[in-house]
mmCIF file of N, CA and C in Angstrom:
data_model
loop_
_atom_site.group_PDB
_atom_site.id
_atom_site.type_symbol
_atom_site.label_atom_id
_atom_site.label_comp_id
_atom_site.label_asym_id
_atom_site.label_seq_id
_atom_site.Cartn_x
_atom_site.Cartn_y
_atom_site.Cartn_z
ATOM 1 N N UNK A 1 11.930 -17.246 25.175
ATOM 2 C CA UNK A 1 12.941 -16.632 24.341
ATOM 3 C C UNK A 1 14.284 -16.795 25.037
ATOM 4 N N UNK A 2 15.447 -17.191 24.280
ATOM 5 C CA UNK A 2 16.519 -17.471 24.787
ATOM 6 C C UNK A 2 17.654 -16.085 24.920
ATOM 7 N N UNK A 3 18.752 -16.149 25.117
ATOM 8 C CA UNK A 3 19.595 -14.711 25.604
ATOM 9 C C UNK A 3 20.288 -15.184 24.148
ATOM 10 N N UNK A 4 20.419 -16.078 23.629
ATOM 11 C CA UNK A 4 21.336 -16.231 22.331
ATOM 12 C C UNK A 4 20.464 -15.724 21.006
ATOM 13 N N UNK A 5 21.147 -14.340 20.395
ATOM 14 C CA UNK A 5 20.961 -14.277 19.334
ATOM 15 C C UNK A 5 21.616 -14.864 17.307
ATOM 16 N N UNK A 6 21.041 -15.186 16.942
ATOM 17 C CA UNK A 6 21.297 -15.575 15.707
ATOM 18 C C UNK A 6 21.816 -14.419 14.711
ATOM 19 N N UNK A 7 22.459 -14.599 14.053
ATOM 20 C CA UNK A 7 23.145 -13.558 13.107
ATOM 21 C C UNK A 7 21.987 -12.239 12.596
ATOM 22 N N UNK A 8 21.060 -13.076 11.981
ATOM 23 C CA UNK A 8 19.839 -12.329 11.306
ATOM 24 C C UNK A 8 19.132 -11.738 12.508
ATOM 25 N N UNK A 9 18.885 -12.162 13.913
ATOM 26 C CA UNK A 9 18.200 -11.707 15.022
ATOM 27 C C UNK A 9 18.985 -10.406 15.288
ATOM 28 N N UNK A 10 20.509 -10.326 15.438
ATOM 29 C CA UNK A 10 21.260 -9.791 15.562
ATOM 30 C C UNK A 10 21.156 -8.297 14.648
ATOM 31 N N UNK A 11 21.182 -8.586 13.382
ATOM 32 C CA UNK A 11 20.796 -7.845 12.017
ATOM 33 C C UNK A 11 19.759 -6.928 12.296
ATOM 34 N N UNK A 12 18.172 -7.409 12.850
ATOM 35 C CA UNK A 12 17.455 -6.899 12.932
ATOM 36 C C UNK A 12 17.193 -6.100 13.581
ATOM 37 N N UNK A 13 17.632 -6.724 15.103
ATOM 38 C CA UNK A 13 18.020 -5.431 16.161
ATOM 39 C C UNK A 13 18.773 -4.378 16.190
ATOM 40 N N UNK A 14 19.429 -4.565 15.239
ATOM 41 C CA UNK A 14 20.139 -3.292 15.062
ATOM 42 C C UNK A 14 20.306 -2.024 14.602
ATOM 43 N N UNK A 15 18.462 -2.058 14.112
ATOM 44 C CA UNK A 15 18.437 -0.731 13.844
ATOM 45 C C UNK A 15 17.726 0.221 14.787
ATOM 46 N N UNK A 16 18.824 1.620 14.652
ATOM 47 C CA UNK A 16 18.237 2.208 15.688
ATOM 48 C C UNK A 16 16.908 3.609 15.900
ATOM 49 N N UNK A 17 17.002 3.832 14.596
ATOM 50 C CA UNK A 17 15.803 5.213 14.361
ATOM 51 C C UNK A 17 14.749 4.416 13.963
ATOM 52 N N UNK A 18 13.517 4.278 14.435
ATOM 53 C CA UNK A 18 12.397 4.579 13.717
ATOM 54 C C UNK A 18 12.001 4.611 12.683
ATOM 55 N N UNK A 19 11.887 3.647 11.862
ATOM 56 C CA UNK A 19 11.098 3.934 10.326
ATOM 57 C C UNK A 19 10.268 2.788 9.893
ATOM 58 N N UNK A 20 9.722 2.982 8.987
ATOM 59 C CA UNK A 20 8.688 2.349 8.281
ATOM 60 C C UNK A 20 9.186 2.128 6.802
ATOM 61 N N UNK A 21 9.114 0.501 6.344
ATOM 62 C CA UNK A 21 9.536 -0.197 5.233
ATOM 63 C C UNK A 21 8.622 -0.963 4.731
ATOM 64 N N UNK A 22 8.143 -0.233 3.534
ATOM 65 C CA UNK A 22 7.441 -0.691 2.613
ATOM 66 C C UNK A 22 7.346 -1.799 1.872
ATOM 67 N N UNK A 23 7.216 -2.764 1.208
ATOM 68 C CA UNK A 23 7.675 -3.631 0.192
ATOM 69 C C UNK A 23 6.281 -3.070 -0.681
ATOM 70 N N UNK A 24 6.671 -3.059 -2.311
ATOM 71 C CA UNK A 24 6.145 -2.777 -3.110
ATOM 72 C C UNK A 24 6.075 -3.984 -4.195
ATOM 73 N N UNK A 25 5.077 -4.312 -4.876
ATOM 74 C CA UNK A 25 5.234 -5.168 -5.781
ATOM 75 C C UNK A 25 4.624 -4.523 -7.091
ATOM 76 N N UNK A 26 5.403 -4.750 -8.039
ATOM 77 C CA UNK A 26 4.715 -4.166 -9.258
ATOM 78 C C UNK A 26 4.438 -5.668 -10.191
ATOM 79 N N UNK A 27 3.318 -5.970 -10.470
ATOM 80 C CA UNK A 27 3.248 -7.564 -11.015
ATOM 81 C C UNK A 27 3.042 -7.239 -12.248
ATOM 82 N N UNK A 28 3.425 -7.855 -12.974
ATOM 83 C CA UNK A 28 2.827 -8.347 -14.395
ATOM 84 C C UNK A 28 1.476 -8.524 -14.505
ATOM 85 N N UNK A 29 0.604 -8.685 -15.730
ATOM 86 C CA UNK A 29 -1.014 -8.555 -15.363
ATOM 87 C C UNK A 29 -1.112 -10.104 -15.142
ATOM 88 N N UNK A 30 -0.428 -11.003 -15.659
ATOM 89 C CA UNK A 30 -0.849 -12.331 -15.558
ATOM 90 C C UNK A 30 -0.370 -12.710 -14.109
ATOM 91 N N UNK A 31 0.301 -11.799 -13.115
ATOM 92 C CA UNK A 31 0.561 -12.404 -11.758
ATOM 93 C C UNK A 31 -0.123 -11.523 -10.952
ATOM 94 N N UNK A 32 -1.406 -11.069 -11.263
ATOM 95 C CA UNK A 32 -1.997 -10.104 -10.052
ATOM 96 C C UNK A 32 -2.942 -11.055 -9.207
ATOM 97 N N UNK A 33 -3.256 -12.152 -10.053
ATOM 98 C CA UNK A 33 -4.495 -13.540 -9.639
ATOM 99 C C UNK A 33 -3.333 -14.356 -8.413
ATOM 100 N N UNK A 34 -2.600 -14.387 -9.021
ATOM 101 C CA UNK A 34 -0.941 -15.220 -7.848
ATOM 102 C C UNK A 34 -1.420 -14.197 -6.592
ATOM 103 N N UNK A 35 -0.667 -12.673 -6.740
ATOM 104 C CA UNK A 35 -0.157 -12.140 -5.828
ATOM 105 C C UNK A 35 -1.216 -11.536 -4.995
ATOM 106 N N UNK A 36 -2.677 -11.327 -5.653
ATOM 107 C CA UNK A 36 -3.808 -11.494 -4.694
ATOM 108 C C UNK A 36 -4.305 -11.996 -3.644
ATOM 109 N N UNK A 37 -4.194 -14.104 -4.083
ATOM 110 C CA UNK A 37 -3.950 -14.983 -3.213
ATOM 111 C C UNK A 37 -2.934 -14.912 -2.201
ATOM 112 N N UNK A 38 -1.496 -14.186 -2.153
ATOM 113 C CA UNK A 38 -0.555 -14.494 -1.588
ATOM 114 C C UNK A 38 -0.484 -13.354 -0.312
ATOM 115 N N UNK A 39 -1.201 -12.290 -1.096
ATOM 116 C CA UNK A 39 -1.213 -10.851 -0.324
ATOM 117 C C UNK A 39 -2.875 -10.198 -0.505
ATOM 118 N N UNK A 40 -3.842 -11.313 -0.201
ATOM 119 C CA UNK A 40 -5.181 -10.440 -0.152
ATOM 120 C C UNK A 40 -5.887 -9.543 0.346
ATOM 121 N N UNK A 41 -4.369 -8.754 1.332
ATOM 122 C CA UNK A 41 -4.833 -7.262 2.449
ATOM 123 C C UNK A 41 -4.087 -6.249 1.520
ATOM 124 N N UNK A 42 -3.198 -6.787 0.791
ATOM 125 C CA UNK A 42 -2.376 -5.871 -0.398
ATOM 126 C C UNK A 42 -2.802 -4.559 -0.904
ATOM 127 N N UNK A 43 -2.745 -3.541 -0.930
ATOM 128 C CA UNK A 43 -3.144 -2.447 -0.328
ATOM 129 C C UNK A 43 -2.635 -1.536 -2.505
ATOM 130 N N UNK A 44 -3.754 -1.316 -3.279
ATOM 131 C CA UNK A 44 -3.069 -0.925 -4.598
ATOM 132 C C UNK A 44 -2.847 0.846 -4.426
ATOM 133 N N UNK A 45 -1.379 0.953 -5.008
ATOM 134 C CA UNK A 45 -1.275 2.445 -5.226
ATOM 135 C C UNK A 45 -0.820 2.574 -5.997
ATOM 136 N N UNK A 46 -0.301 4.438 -7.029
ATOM 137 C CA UNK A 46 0.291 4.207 -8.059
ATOM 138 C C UNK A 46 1.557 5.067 -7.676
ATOM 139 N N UNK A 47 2.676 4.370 -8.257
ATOM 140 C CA UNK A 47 4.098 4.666 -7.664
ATOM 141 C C UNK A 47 4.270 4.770 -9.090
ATOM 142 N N UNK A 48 5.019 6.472 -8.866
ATOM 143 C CA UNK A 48 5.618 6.950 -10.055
ATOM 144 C C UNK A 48 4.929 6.836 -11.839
ATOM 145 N N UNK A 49 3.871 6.743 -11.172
ATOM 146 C CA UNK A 49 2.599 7.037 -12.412
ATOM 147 C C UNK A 49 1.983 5.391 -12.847
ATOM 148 N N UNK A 50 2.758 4.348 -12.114
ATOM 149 C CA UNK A 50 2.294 2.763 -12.603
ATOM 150 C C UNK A 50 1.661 2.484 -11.325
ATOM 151 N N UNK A 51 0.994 1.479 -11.355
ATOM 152 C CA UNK A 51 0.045 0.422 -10.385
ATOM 153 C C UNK A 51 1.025 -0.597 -10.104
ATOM 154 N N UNK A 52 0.741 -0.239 -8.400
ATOM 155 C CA UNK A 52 1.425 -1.261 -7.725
ATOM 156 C C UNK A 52 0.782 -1.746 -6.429
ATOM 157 N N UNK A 53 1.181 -2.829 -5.466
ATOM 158 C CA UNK A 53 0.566 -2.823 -4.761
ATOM 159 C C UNK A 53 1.234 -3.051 -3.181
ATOM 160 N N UNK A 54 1.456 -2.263 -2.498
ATOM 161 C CA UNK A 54 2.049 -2.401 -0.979
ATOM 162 C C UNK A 54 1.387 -3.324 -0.293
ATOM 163 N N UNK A 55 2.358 -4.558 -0.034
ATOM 164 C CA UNK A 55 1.608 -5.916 0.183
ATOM 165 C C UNK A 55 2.252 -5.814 1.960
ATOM 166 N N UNK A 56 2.890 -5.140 2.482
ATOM 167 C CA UNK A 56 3.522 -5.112 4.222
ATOM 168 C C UNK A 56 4.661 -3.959 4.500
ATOM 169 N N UNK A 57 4.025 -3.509 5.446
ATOM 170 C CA UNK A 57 5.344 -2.868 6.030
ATOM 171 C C UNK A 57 5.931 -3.044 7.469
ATOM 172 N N UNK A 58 6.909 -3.209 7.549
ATOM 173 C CA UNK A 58 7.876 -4.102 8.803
ATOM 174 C C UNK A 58 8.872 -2.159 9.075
ATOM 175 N N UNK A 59 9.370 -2.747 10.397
ATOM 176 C CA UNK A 59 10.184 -1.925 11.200
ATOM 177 C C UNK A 59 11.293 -1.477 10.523
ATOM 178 N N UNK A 60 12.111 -2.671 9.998
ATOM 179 C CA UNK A 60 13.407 -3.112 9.825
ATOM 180 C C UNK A 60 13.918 -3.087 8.719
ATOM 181 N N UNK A 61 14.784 -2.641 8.259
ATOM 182 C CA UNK A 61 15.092 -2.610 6.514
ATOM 183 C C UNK A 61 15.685 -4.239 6.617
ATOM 184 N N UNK A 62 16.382 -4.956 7.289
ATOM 185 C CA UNK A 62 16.907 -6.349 6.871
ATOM 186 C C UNK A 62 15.426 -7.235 7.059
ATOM 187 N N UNK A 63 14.139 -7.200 7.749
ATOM 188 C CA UNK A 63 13.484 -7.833 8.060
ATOM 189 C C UNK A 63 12.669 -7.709 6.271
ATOM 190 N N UNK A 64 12.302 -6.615 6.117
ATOM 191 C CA UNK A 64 11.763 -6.021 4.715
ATOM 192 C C UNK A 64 12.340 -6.609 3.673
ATOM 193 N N UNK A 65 13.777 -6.573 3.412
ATOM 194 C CA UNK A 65 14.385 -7.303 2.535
ATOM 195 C C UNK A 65 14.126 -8.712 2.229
ATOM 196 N N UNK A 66 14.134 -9.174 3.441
ATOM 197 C CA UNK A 66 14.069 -10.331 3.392
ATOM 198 C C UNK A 66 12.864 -10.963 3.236
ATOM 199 N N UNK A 67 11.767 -10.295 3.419
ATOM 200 C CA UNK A 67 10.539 -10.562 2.920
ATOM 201 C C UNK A 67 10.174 -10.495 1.459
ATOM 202 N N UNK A 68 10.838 -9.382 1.063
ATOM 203 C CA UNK A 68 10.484 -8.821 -0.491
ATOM 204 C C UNK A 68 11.737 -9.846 -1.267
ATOM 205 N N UNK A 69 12.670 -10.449 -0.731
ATOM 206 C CA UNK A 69 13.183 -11.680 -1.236
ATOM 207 C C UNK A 69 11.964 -13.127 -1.783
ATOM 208 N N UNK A 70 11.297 -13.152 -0.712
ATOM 209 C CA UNK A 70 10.562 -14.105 -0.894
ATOM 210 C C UNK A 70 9.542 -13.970 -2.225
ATOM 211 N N UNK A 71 9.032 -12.798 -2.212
ATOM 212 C CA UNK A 71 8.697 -12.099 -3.193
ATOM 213 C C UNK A 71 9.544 -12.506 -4.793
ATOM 214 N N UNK A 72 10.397 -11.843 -4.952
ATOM 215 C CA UNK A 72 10.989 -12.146 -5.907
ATOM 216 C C UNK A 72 11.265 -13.511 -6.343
ATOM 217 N N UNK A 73 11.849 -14.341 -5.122
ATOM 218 C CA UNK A 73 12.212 -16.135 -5.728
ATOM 219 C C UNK A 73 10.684 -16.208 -6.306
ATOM 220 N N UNK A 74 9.658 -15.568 -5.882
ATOM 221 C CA UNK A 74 7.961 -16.568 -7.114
ATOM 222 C C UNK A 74 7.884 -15.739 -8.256
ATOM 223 N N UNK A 75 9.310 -14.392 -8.703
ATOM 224 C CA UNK A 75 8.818 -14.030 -10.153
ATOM 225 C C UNK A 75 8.291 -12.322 -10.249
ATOM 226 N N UNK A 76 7.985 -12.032 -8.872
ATOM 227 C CA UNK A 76 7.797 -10.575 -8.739
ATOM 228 C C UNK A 76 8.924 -9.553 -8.624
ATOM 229 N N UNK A 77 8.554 -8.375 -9.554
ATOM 230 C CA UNK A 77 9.180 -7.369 -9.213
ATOM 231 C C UNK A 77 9.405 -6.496 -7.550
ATOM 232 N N UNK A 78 9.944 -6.264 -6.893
ATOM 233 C CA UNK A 78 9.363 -5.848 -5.965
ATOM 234 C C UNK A 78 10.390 -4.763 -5.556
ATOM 235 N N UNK A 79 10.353 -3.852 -4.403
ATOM 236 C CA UNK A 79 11.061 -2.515 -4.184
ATOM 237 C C UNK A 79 10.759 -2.246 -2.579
ATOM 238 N N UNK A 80 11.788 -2.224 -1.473
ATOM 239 C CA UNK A 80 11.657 -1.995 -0.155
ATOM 240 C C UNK A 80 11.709 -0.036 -0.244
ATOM 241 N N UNK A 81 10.406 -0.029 0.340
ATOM 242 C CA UNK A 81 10.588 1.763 0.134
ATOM 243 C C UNK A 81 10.386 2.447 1.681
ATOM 244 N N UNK A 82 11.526 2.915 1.970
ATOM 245 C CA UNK A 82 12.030 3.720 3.228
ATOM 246 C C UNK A 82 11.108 5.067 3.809
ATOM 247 N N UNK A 83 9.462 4.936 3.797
ATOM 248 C CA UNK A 83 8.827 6.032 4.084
ATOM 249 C C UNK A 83 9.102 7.125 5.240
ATOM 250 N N UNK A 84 10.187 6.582 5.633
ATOM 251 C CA UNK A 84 10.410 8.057 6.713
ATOM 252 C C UNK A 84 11.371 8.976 6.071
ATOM 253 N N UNK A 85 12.019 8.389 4.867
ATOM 254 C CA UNK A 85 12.947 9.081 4.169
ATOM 255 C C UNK A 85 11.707 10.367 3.249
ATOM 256 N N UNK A 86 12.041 11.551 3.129
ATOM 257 C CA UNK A 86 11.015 12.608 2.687
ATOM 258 C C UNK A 86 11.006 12.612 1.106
#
């Protein structure tokens, strides 16, 4: 590992409390066969009375984002949810 950080390396480190970031996906029924394959540890719960499924949770709210980006460019709904927030 080098002493030079990258903008996004930079980003990530920078947060300083403790928390846990969810990504949530709520799929369409015709993308649960997709997002199965993509996330087959995907974990189903129901958020706010619908079925969804918590496919990772990361440290970092920019690391999270940027995952649940990836998410979205294939077509999914998705939602970074801040579980240390009460």
């Amino acid at each position: 590992m080098d002493d030079n950080l990258d903008e996004k390396e930079r980003e990530y480190a920078g947060e300083k409390e403790a928390s846990v970031y969810g990504i949530i996906v709520h799929p369409q029924p015709e993308q649960e066969e997709m997002l199965h394959s993509l996330a087959p540890l995907a974990k189903e719960e129901y958020v706010l009375g619908d079925r969804a499924f918590l496919v990772g949770t990361f440290y970092t709210r920019p690391y999270a984002k940027t995952v649940s980006a990836d998410y979205r460019q294939q077509g999914f709904f998705t939602v970074v949810h801040d579980y240390s927030v009460s």
